PDB file of N, CA and C in Angstrom:
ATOM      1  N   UNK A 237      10.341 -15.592 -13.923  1.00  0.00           N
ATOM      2  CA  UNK A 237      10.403 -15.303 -12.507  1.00  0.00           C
ATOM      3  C   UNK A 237       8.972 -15.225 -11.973  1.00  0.00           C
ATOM      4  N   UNK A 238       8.729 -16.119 -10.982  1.00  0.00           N
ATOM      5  CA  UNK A 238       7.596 -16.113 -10.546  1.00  0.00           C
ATOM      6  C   UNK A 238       7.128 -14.447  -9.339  1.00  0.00           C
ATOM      7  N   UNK A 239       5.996 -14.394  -8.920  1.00  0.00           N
ATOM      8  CA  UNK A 239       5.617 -12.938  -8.144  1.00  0.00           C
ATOM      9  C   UNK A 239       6.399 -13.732  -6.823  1.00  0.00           C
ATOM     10  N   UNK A 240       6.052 -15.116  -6.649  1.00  0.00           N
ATOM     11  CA  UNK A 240       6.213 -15.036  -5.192  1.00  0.00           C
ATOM     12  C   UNK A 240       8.235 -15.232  -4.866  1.00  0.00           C
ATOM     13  N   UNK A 241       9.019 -14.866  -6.139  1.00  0.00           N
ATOM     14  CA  UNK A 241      10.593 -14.957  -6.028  1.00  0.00           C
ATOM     15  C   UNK A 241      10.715 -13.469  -6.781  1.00  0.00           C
ATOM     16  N   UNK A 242       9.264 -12.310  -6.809  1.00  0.00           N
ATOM     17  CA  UNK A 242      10.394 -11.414  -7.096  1.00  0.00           C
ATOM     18  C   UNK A 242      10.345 -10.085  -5.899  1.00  0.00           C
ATOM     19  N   UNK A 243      11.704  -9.581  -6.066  1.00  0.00           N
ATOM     20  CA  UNK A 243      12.251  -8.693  -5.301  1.00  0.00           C
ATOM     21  C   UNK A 243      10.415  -7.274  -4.950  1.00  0.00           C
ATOM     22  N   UNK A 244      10.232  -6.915  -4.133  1.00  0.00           N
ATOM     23  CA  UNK A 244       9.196  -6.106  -3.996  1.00  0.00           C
ATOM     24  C   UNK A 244       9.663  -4.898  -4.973  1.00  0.00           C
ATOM     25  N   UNK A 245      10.595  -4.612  -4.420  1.00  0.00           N
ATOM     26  CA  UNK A 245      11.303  -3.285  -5.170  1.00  0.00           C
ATOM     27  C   UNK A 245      10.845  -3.143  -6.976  1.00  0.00           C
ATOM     28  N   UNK A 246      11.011  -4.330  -7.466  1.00  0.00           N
ATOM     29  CA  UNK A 246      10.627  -4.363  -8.896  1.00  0.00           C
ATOM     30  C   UNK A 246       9.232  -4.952  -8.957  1.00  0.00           C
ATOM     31  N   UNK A 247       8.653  -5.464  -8.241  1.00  0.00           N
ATOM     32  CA  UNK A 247       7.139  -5.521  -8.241  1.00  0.00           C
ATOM     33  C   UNK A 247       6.828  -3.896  -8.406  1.00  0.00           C
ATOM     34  N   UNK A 248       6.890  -3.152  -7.140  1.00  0.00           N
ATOM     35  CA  UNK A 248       5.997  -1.823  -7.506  1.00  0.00           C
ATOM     36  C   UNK A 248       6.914  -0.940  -8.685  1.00  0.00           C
ATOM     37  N   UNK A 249       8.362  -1.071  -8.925  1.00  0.00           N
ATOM     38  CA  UNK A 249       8.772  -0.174  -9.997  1.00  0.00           C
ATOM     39  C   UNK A 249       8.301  -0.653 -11.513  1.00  0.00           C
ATOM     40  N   UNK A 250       7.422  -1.936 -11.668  1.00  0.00           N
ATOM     41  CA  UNK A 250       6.773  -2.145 -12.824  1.00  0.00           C
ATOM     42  C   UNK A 250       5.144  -1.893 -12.571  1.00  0.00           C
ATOM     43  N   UNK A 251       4.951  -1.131 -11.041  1.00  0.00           N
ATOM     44  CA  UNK A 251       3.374  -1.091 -11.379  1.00  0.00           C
ATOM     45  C   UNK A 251       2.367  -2.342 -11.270  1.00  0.00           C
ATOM     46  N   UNK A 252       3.445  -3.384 -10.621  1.00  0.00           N
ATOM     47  CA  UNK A 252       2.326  -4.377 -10.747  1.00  0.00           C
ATOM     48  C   UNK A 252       2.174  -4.690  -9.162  1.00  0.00           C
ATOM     49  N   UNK A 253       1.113  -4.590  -8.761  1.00  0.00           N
ATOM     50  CA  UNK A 253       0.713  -4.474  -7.569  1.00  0.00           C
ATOM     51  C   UNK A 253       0.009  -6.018  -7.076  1.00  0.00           C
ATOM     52  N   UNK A 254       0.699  -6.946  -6.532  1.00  0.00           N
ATOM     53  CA  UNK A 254      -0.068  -8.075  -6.241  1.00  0.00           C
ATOM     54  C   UNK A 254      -0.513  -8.253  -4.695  1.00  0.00           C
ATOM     55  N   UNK A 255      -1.728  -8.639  -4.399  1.00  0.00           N
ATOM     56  CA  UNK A 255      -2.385  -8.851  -3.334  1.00  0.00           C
ATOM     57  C   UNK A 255      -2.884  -7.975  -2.545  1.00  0.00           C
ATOM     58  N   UNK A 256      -2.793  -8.379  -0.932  1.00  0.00           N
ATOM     59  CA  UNK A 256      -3.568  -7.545  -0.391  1.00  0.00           C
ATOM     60  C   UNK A 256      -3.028  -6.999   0.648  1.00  0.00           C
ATOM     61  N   UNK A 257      -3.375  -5.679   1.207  1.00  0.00           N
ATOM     62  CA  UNK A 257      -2.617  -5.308   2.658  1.00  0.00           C
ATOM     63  C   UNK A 257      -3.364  -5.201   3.907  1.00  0.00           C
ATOM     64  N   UNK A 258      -2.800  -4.508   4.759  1.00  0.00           N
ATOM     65  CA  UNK A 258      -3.288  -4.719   5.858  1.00  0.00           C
ATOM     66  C   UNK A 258      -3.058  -3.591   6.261  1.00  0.00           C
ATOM     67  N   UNK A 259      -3.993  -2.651   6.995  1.00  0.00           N
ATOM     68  CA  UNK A 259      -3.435  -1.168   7.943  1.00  0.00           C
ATOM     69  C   UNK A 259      -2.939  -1.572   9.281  1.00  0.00           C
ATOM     70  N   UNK A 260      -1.485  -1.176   9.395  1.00  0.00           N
ATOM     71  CA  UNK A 260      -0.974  -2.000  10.842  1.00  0.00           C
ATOM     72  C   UNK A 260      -1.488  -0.644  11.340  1.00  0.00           C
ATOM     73  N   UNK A 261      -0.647   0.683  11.347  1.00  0.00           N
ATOM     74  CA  UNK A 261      -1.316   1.219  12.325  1.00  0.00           C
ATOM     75  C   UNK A 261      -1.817   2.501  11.684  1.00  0.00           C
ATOM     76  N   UNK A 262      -1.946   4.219  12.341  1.00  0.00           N
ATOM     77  CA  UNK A 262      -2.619   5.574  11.606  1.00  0.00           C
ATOM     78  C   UNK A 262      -1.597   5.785  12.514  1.00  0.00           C
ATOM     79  N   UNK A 263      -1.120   7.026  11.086  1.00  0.00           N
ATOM     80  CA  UNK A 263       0.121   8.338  11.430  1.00  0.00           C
ATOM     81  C   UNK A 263      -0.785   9.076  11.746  1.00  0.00           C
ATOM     82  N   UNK A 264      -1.491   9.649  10.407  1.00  0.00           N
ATOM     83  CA  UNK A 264      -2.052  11.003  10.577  1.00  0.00           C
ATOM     84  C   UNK A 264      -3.799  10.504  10.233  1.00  0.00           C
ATOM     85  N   UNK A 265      -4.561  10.870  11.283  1.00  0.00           N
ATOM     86  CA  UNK A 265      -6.124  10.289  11.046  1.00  0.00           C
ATOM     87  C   UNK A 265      -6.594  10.904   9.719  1.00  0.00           C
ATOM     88  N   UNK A 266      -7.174  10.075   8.871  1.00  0.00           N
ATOM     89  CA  UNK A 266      -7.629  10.307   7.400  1.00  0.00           C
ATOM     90  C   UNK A 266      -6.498  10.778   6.678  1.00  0.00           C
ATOM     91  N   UNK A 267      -5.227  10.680   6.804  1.00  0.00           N
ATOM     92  CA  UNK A 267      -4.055  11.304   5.856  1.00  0.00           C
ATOM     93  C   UNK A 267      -3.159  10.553   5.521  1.00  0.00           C
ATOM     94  N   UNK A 268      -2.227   9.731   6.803  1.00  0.00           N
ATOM     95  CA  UNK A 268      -1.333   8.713   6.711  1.00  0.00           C
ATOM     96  C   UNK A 268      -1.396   7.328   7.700  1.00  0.00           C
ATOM     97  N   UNK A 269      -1.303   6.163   6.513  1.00  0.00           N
ATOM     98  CA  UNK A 269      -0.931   5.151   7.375  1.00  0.00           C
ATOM     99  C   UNK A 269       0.072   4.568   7.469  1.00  0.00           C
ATOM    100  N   UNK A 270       0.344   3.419   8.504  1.00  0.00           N
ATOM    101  CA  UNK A 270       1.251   2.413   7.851  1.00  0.00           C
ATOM    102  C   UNK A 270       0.577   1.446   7.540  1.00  0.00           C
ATOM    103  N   UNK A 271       0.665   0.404   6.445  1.00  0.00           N
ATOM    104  CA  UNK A 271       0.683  -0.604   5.899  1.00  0.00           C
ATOM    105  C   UNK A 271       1.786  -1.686   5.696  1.00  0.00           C
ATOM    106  N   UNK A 272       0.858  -3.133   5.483  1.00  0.00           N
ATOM    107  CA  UNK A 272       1.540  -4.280   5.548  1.00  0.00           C
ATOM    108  C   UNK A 272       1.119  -4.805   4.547  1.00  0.00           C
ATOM    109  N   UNK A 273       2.031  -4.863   3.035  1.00  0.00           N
ATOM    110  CA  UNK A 273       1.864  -5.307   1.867  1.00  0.00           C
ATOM    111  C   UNK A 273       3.229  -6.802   1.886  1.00  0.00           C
ATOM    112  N   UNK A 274       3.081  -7.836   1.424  1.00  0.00           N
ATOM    113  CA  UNK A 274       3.633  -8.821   1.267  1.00  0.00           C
ATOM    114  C   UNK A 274       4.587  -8.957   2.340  1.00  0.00           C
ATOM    115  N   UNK A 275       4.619  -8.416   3.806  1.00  0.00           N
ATOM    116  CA  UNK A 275       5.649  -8.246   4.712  1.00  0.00           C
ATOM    117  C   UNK A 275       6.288  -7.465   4.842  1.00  0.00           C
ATOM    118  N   UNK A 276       5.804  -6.435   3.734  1.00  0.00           N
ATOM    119  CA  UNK A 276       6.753  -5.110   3.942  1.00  0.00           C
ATOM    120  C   UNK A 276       5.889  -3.919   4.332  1.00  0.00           C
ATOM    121  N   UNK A 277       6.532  -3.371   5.320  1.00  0.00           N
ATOM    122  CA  UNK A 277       5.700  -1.964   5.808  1.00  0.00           C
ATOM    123  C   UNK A 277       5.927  -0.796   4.892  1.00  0.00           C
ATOM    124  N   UNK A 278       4.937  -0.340   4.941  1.00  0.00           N
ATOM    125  CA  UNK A 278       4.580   0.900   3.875  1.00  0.00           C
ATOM    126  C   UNK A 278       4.248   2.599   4.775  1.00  0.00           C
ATOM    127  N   UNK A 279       4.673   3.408   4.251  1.00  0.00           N
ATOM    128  CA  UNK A 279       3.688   4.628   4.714  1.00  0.00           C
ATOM    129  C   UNK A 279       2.886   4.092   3.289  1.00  0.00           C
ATOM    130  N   UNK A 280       1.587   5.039   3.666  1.00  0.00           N
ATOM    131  CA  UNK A 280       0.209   5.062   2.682  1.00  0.00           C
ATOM    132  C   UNK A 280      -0.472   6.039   2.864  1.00  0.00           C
ATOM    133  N   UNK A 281      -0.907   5.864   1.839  1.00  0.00           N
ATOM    134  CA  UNK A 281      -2.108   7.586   1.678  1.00  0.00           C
ATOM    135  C   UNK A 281      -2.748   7.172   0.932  1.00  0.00           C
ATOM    136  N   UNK A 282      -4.283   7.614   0.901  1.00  0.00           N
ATOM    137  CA  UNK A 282      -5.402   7.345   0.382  1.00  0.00           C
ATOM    138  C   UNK A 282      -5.214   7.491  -0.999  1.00  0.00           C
ATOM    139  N   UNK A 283      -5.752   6.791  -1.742  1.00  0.00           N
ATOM    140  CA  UNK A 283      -5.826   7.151  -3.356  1.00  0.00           C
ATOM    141  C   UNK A 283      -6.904   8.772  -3.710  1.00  0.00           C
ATOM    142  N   UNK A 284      -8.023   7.900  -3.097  1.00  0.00           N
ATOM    143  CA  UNK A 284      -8.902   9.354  -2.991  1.00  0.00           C
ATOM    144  C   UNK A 284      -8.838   9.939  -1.699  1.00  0.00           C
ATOM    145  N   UNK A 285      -9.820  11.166  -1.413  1.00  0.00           N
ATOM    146  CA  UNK A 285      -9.688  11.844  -0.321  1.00  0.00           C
ATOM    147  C   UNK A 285     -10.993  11.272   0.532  1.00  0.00           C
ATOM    148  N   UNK A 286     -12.144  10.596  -0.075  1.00  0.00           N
ATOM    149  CA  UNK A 286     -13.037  10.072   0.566  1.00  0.00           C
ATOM    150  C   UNK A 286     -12.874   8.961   1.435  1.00  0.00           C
ATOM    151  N   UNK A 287     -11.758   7.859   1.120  1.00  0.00           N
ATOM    152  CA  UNK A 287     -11.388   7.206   1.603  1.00  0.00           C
ATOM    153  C   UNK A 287     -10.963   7.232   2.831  1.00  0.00           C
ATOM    154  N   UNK A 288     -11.096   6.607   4.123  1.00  0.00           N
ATOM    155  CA  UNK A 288     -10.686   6.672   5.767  1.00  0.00           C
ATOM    156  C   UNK A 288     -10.515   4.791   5.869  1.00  0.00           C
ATOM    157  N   UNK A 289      -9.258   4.712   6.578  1.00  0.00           N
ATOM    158  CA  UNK A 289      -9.285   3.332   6.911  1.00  0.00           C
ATOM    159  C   UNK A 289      -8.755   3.518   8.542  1.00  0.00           C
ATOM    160  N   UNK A 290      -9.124   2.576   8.991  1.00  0.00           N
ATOM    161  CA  UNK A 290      -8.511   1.555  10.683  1.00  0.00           C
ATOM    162  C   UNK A 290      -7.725   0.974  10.770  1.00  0.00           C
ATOM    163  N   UNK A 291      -7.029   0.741  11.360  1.00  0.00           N
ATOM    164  CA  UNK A 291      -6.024  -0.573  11.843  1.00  0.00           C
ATOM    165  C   UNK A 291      -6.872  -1.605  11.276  1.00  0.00           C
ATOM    166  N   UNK A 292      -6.173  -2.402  10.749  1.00  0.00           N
ATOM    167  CA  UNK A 292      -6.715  -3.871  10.279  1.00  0.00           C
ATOM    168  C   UNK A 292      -7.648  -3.904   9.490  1.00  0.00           C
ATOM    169  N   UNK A 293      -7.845  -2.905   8.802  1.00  0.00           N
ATOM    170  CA  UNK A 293      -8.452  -2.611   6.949  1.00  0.00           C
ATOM    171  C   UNK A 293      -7.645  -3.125   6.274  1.00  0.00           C
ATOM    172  N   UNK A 294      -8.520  -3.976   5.334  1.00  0.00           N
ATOM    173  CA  UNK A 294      -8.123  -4.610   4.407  1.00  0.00           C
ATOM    174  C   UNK A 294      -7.645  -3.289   2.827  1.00  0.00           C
ATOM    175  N   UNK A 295      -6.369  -3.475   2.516  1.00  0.00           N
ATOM    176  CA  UNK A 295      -6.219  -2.425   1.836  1.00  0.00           C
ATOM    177  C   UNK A 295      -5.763  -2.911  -0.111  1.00  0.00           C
ATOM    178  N   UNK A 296      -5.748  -2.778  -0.999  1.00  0.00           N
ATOM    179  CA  UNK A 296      -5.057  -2.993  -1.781  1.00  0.00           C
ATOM    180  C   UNK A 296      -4.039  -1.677  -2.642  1.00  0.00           C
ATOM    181  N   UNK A 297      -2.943  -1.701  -2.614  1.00  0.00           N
ATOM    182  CA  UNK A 297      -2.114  -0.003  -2.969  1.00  0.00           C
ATOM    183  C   UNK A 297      -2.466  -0.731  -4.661  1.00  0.00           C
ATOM    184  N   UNK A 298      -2.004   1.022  -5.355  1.00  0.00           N
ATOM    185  CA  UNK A 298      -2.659   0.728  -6.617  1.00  0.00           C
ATOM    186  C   UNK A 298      -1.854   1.593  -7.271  1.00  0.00           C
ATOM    187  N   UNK A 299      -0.756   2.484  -6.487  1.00  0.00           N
ATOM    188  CA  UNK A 299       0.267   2.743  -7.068  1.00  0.00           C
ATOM    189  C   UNK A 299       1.201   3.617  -5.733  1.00  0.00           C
ATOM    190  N   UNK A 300       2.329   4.163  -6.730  1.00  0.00           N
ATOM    191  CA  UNK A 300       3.354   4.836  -5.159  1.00  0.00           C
ATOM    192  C   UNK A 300       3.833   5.860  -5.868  1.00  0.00           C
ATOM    193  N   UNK A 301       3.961   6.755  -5.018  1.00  0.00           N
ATOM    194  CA  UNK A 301       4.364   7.898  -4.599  1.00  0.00           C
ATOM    195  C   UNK A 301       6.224   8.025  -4.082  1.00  0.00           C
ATOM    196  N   UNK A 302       6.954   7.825  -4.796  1.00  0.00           N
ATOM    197  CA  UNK A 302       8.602   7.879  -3.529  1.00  0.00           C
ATOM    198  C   UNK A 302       8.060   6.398  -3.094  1.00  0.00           C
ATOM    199  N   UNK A 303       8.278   6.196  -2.235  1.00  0.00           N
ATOM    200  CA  UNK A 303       8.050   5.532  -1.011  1.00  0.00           C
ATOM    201  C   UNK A 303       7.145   5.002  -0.355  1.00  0.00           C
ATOM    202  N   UNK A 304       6.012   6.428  -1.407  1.00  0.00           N
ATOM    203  CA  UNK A 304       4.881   6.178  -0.381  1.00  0.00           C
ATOM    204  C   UNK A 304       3.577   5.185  -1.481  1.00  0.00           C
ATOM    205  N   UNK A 305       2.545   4.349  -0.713  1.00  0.00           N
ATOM    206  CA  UNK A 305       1.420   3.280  -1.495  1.00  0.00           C
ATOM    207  C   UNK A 305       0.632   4.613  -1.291  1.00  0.00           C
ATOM    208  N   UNK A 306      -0.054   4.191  -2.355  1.00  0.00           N
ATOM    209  CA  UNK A 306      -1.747   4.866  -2.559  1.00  0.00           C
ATOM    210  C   UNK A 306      -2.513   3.571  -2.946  1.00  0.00           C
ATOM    211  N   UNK A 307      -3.427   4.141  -1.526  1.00  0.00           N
ATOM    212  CA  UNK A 307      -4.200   2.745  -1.139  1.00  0.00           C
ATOM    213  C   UNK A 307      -5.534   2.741  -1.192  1.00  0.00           C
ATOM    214  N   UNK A 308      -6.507   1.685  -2.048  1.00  0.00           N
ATOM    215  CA  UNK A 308      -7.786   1.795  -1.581  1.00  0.00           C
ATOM    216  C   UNK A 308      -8.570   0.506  -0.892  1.00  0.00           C
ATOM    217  N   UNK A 309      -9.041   0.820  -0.833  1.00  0.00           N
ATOM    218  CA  UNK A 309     -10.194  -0.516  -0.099  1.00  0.00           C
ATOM    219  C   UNK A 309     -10.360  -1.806  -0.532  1.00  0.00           C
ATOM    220  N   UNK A 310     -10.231  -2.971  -0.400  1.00  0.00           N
ATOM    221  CA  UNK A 310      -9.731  -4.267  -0.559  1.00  0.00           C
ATOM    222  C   UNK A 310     -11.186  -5.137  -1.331  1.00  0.00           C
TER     223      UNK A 310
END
């Protein structure tokens, strides 16, 4: 099964995180975003706490939480 025929759902439940995202917009400034990973919207939260992104930061998640990406800098 190739990445680009598999289901997202089993992309991140094996941890394998391919490509890159995008910050569509900020929930909470420096706490929560949303993100745009392969077409799918994400809440996100920083991996570290140093980390701050914008709308239209390039992001890569590097693992999840529930639901939620932990995201760092692209």
């Amino acid at each position: 099964m190739s990445i680009s025929t598999t289901p997202i759902s089993a992309v991140l439940e094996h941890k394998f995180y391919p490509g890159v995202g995008v910050i569509h917009s900020v929930v909470q400034p420096g706490l929560a975003w949303v993100v745009r990973v392969n077409g799918v919207y994400w809440t996100a939260r920083a991996a570290l706490s140093s980390y701050s992104f914008q709308a239209g930061d390039a992001v890569r998640p590097i693992d999840r939480q529930g639901n939620t990406l932990l995201i760092e800098p692209a």
